[in-house]
Short mmCIF file of C-alpha atoms in Angstrom, two decimals:
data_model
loop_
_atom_site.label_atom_id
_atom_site.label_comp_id
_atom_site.label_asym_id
_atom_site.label_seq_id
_atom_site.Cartn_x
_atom_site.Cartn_y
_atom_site.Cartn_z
CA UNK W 236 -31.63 -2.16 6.81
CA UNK W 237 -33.25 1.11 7.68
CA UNK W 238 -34.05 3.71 4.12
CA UNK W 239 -31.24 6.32 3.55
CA UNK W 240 -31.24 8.65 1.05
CA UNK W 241 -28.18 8.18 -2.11
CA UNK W 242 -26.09 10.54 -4.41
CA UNK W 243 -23.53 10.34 -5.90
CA UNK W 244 -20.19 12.62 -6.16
CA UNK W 245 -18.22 13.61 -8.98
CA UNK W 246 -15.85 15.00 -7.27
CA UNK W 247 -13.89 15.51 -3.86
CA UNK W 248 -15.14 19.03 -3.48
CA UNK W 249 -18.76 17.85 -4.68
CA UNK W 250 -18.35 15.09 -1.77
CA UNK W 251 -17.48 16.84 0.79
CA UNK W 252 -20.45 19.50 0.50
CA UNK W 253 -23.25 16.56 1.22
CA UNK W 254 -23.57 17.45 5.10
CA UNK W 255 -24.62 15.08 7.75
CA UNK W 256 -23.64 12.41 4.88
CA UNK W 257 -21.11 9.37 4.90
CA UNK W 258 -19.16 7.85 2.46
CA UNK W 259 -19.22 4.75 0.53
CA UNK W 260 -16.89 3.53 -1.87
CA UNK W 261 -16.37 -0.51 -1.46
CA UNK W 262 -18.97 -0.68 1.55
CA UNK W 263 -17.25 -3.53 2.53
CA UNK W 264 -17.57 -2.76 6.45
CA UNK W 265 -20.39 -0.40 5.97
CA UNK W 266 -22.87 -2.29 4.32
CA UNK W 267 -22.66 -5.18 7.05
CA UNK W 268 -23.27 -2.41 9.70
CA UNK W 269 -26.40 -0.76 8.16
CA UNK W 270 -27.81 -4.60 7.20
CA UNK W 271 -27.27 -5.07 11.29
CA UNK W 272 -28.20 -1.36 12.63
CA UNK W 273 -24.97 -0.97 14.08
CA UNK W 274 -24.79 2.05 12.00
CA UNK W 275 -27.77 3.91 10.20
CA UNK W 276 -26.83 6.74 8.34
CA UNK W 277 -29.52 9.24 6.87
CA UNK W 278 -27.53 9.19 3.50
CA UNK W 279 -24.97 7.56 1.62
CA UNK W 280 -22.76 9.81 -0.48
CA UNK W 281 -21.32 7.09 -3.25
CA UNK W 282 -17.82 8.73 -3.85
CA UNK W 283 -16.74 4.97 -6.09
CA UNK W 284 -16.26 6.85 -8.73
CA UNK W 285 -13.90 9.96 -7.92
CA UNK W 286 -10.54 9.93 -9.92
CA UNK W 287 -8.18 8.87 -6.53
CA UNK W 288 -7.61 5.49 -7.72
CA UNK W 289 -3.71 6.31 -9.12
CA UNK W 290 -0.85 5.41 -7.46
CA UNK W 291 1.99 7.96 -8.17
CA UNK W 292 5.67 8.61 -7.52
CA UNK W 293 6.29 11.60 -4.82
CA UNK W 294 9.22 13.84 -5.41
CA UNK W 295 11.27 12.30 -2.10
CA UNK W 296 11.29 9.04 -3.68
CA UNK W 297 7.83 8.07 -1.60
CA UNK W 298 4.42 6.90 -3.06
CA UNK W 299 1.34 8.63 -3.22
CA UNK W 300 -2.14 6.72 -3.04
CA UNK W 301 -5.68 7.43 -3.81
CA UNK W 302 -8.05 6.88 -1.50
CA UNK W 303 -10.05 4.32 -3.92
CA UNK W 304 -6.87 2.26 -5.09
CA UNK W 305 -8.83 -1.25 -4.31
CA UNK W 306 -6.67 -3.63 -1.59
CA UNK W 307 -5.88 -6.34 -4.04
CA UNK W 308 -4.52 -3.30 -7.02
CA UNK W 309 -1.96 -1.78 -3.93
CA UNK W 310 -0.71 -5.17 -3.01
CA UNK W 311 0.20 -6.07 -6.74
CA UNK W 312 1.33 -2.85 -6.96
CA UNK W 313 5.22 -3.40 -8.35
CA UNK W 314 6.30 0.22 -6.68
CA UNK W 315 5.10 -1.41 -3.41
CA UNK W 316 6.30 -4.78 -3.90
CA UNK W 317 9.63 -3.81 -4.01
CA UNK W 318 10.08 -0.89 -1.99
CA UNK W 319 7.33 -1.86 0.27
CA UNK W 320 7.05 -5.81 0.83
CA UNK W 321 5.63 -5.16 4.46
CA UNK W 322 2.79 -3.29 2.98
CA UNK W 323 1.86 -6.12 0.14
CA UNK W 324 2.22 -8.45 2.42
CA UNK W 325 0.14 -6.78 5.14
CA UNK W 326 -2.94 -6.44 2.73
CA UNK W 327 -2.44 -10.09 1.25
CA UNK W 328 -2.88 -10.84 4.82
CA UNK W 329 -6.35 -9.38 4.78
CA UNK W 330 -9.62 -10.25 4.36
CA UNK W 331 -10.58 -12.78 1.31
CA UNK W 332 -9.69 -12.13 -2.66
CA UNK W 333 -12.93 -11.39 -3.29
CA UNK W 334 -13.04 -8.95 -0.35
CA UNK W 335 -9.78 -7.18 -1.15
CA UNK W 336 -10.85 -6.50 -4.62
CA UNK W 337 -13.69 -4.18 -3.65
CA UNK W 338 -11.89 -2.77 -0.17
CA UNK W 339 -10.07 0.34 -0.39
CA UNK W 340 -7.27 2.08 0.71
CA UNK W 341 -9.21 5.05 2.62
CA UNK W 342 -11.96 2.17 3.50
CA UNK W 343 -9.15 0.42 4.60
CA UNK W 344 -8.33 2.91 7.43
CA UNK W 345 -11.93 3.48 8.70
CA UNK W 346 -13.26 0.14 9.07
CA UNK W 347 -14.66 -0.49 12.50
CA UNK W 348 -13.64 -2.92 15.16
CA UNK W 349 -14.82 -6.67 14.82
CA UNK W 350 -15.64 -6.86 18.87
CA UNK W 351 -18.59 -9.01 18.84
CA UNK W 352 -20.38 -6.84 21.19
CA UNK W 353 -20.04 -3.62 18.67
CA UNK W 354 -21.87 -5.66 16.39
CA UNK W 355 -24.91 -7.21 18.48
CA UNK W 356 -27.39 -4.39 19.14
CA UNK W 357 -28.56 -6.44 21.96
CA UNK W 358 -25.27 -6.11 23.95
CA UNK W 359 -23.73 -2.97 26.18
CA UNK W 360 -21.47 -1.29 24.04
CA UNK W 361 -20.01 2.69 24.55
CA UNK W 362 -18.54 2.68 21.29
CA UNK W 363 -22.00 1.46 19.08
CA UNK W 364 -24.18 2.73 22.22
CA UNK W 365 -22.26 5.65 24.63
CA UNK W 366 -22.97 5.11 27.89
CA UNK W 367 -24.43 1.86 28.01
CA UNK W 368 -21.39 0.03 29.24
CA UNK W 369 -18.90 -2.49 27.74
CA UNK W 370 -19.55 -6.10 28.00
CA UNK W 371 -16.30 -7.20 26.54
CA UNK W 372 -14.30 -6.18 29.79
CA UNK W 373 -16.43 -9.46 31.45
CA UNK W 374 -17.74 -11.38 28.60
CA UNK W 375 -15.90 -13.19 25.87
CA UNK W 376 -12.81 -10.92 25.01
CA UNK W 377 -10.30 -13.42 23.57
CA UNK W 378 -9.55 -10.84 20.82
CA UNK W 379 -10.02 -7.87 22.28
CA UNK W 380 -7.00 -5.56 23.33
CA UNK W 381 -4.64 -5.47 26.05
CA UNK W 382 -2.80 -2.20 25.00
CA UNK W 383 -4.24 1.32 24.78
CA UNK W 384 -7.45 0.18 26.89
CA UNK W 385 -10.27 2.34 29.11
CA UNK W 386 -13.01 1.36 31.42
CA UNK W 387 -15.01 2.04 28.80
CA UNK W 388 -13.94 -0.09 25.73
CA UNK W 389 -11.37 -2.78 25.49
CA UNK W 390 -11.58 -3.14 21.35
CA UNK W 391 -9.23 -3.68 18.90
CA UNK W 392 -8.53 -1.91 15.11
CA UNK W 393 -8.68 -4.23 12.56
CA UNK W 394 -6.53 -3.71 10.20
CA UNK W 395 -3.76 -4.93 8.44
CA UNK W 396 -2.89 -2.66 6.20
CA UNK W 397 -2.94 0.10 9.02
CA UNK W 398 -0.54 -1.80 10.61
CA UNK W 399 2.19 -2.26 7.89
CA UNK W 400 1.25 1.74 7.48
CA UNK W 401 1.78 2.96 10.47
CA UNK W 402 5.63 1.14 10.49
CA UNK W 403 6.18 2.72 7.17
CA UNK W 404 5.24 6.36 8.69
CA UNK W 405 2.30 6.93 6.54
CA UNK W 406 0.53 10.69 6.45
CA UNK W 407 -2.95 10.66 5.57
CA UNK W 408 -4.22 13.68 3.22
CA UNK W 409 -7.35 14.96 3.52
CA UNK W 410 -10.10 17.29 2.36
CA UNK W 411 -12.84 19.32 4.43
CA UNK W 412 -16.31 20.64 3.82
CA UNK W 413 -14.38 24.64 3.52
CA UNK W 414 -11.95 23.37 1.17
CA UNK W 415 -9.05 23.21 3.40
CA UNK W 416 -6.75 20.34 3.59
CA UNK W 417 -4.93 18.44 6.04
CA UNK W 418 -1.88 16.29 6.23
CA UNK W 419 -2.52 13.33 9.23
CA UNK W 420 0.46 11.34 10.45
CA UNK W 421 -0.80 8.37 10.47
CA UNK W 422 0.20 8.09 14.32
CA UNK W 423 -1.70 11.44 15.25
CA UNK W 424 -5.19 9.87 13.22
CA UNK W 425 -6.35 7.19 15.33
CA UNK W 426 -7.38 8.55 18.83
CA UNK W 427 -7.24 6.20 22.47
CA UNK W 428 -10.86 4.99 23.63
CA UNK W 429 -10.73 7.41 26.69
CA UNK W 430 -14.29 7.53 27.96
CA UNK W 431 -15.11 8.72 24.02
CA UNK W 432 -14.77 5.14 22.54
CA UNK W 433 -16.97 6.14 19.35
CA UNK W 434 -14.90 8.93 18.51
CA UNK W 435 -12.00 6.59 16.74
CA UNK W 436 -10.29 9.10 14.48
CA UNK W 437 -9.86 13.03 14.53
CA UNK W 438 -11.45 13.15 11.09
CA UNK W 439 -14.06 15.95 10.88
CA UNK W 440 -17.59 15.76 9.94
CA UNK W 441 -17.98 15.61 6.60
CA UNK W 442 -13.67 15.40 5.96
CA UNK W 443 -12.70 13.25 3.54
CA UNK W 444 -9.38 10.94 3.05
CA UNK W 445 -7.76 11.57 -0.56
CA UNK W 446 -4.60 10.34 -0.06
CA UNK W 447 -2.20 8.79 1.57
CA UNK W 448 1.79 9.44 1.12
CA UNK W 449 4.76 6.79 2.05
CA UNK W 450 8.01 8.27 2.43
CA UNK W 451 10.98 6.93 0.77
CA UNK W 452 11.52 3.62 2.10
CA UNK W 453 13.72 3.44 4.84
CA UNK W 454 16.96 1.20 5.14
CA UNK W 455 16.84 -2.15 5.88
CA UNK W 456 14.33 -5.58 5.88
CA UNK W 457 10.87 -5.92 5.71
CA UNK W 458 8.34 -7.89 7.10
CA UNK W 459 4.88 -8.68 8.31
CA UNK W 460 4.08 -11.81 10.25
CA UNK W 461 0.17 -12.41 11.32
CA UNK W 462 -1.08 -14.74 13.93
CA UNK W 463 -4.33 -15.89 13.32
CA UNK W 464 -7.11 -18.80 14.25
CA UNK W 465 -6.82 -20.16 10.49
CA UNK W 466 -4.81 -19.69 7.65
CA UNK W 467 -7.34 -17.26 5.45
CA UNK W 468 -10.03 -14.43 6.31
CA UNK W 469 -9.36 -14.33 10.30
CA UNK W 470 -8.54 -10.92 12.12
CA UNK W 471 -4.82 -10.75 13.88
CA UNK W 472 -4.92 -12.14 17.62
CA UNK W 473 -1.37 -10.44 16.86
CA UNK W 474 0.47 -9.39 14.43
CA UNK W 475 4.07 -7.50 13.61
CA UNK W 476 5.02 -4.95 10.79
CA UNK W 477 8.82 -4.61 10.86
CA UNK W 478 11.44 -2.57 9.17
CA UNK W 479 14.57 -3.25 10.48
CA UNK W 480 18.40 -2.40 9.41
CA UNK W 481 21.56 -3.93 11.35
CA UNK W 482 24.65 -2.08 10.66
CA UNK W 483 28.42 -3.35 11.97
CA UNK W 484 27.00 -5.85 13.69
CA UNK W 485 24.42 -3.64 15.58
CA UNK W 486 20.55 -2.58 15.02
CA UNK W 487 20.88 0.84 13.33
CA UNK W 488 17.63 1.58 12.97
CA UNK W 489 14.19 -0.31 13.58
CA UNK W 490 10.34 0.78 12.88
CA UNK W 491 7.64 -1.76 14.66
CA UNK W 492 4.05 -1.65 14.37
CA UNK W 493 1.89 -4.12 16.03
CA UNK W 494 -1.83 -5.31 15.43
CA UNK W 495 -4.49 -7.28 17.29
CA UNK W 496 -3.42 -5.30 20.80
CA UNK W 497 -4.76 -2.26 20.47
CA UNK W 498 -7.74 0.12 19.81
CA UNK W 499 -5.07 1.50 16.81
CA UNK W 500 -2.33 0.04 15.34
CA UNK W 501 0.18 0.21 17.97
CA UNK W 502 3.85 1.54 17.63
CA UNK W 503 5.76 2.67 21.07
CA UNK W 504 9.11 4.20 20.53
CA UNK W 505 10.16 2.76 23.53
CA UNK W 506 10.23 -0.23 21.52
CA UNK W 507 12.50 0.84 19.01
CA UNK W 508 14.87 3.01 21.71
CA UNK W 509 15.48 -0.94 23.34
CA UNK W 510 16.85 -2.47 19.95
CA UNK W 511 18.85 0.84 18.15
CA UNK W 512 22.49 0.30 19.04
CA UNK W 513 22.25 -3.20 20.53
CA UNK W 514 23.52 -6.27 18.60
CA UNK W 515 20.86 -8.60 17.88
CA UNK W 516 20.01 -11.68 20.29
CA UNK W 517 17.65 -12.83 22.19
CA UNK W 518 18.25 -10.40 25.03
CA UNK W 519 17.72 -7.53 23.10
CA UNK W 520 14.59 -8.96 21.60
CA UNK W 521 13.44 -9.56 25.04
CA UNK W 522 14.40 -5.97 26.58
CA UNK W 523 12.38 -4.72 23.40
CA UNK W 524 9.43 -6.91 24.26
CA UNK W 525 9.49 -5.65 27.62
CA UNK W 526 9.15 -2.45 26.95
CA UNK W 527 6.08 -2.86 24.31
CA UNK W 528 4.30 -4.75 27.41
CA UNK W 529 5.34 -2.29 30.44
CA UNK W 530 1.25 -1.84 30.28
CA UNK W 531 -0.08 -4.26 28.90
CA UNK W 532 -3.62 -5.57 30.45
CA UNK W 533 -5.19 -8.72 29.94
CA UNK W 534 -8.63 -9.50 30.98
CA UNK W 535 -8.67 -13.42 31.65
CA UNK W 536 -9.66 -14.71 28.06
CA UNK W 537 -6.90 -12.63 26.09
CA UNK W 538 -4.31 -13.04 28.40
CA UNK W 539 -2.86 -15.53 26.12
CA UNK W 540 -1.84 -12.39 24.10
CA UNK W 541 0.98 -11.11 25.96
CA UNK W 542 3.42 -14.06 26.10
CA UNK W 543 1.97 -14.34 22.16
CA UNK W 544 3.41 -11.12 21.11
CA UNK W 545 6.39 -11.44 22.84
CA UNK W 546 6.64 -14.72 21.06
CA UNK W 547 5.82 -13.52 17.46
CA UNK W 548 8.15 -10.39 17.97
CA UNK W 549 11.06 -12.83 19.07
CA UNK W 550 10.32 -13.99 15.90
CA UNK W 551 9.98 -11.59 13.69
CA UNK W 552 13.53 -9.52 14.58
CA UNK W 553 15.33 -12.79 13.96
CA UNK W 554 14.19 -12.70 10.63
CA UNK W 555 14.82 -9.17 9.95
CA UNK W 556 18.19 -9.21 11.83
CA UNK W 557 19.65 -13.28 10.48
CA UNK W 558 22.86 -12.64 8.70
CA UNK W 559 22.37 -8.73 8.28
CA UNK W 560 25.79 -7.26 8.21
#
């Protein structure tokens, strides 16, 4: 690990002023990148202690998060276990307990992808390296992504919690170096490779996450369902974060998000248009899958991961659609 320089914030304003800084709060991701060189910041700005570890009812019946409410606090949350199961169960599905104690929820959002290749500083990689090339598109890219792909990066988001997010139409709220402040739907914050692969977000320098809101909860089941190489501490090959309500026999309304396919967590509202107003069944389920893989990619070792996902989202709207009435 190369020297940085340290301070510490003691507040959000304070934080934000540190220029040419990053953050650290749980340093969960971060510290593994500066021990490997994938990532060597001039200074670390510890923000641990900032007061945006509440979680607090919003006046439209929604939730609103601090950025430093650890993993393992949100999931046990009782506000989120009941209004948002998809969410708990999304973060249980993450990482270790040890892990999910110290990881937090704007942490959470900016960890990096797990692509081998990012993290060996011996291999071609545009988004560690610009430029240099991508040798996942060739070399071992069995978890690597088959949706939202470039020519220059084929990497997937990590995260679970993003996932179950992005489903539950999360905003992120943030503040900048002038003081102003931003409200992020989470489906405009995560930007496509492109030939920009190490630009992931369209955070500013120096902008920092405080927040992040949940609406109400919407009608209908919850879920999230994570396929995996073992049962604990493995990355998604796929996974599904479903909200789904069935009304006189027919889908009324449906919110999917999908992990392990893309450089973000994925949602395509052609996905949703293929199940609102059908009746449940396999046919619908397929049309829906269809549409989530009209351009899909795989590239030879990951090509397993398109009959997956159709597989896993089969499953998933049976369970969210059995018996509903």
């Amino acid at each position: 690990m190369k020297t940085f320089d340290y301070a510490r914030a003691d507040t959000p304003e304070a934080a934000v002023q540190e220029t040419g800084a990053r953050f650290i709060a749980g340093g969960t991701n971060l510290l593994d990148l500066m021990k490997l060189q994938v990532e060597t910041p001039a200074k670390l700005v510890d923000i641990s202690r900032l007061d945006l570890a509440d979680v607090e009812d919003t006046d439209d019946g929604g939730l609103r998060i601090g950025a430093l409410v650890p993993n393992s606090d949100l999931a046990a949350e009782p506000r989120v276990r009941e209004r948002y199961p998809v969410l708990s169960r999304a973060l249980l599905a993450g990482a270790s307990g040890q892990l999910r104690n110290k990881a937090t929820t704007g942490g959470n959002l900016l960890q990096r992808t797990r692509c081998g290749y990012f993290y060996d500083t011996h291999a071609r990689c545009n988004k560690r390296e610009p430029g240099s090339g991508c040798d996942g598109r060739e070399g071992f890219n069995r978890i690597l992504a088959i949706l939202g792909t470039s020519e220059a990066c084929i990497a997937t988001h990590p995260s679970d919690m993003a996932v179950a997010m992005r489903a539950l139409d999360a905003v992120v709220l943030t503040l900048a170096p002038g003081g102003d402040r931003r409200r992020i739907p989470l489906g405009d914050f995560y930007r496509l490779p492109g030939d920009t692969p190490e630009i992931e977000t369209v955070l500013q320098p120096g902008e920092l996450i405080t927040h992040v809101e949940l609406p109400a909860p919407a009608a209908g089941r919850q879920t999230y369902r994570k396929v995996r190489d073992r049962a604990s501490y493995a990355f998604a090959l796929v996974s599904v974060a479903g909200v789904v309500a069935v009304e006189d026999g027919r889908i009324a309304s449906a919110s999917l998000a999908f992990g392990g396919l893309g450089p973000m967590p994925w949602r395509d509202a052609a996905v949703e248009a293929a199940l609102v107003g059908q009746a449940p069944g396999d046919a619908t389920f397929a049309a829906a899958a269809d549409a989530l893989l009209a351009d899909a990619k795989g590239y030879g070792e990951n090509d397993f991961k398109i009959p997956l996902v159709r597989r896993t989202l089969t499953v998933v709207l049976r369970e969210l659609t059995e018996d509903a009435a």
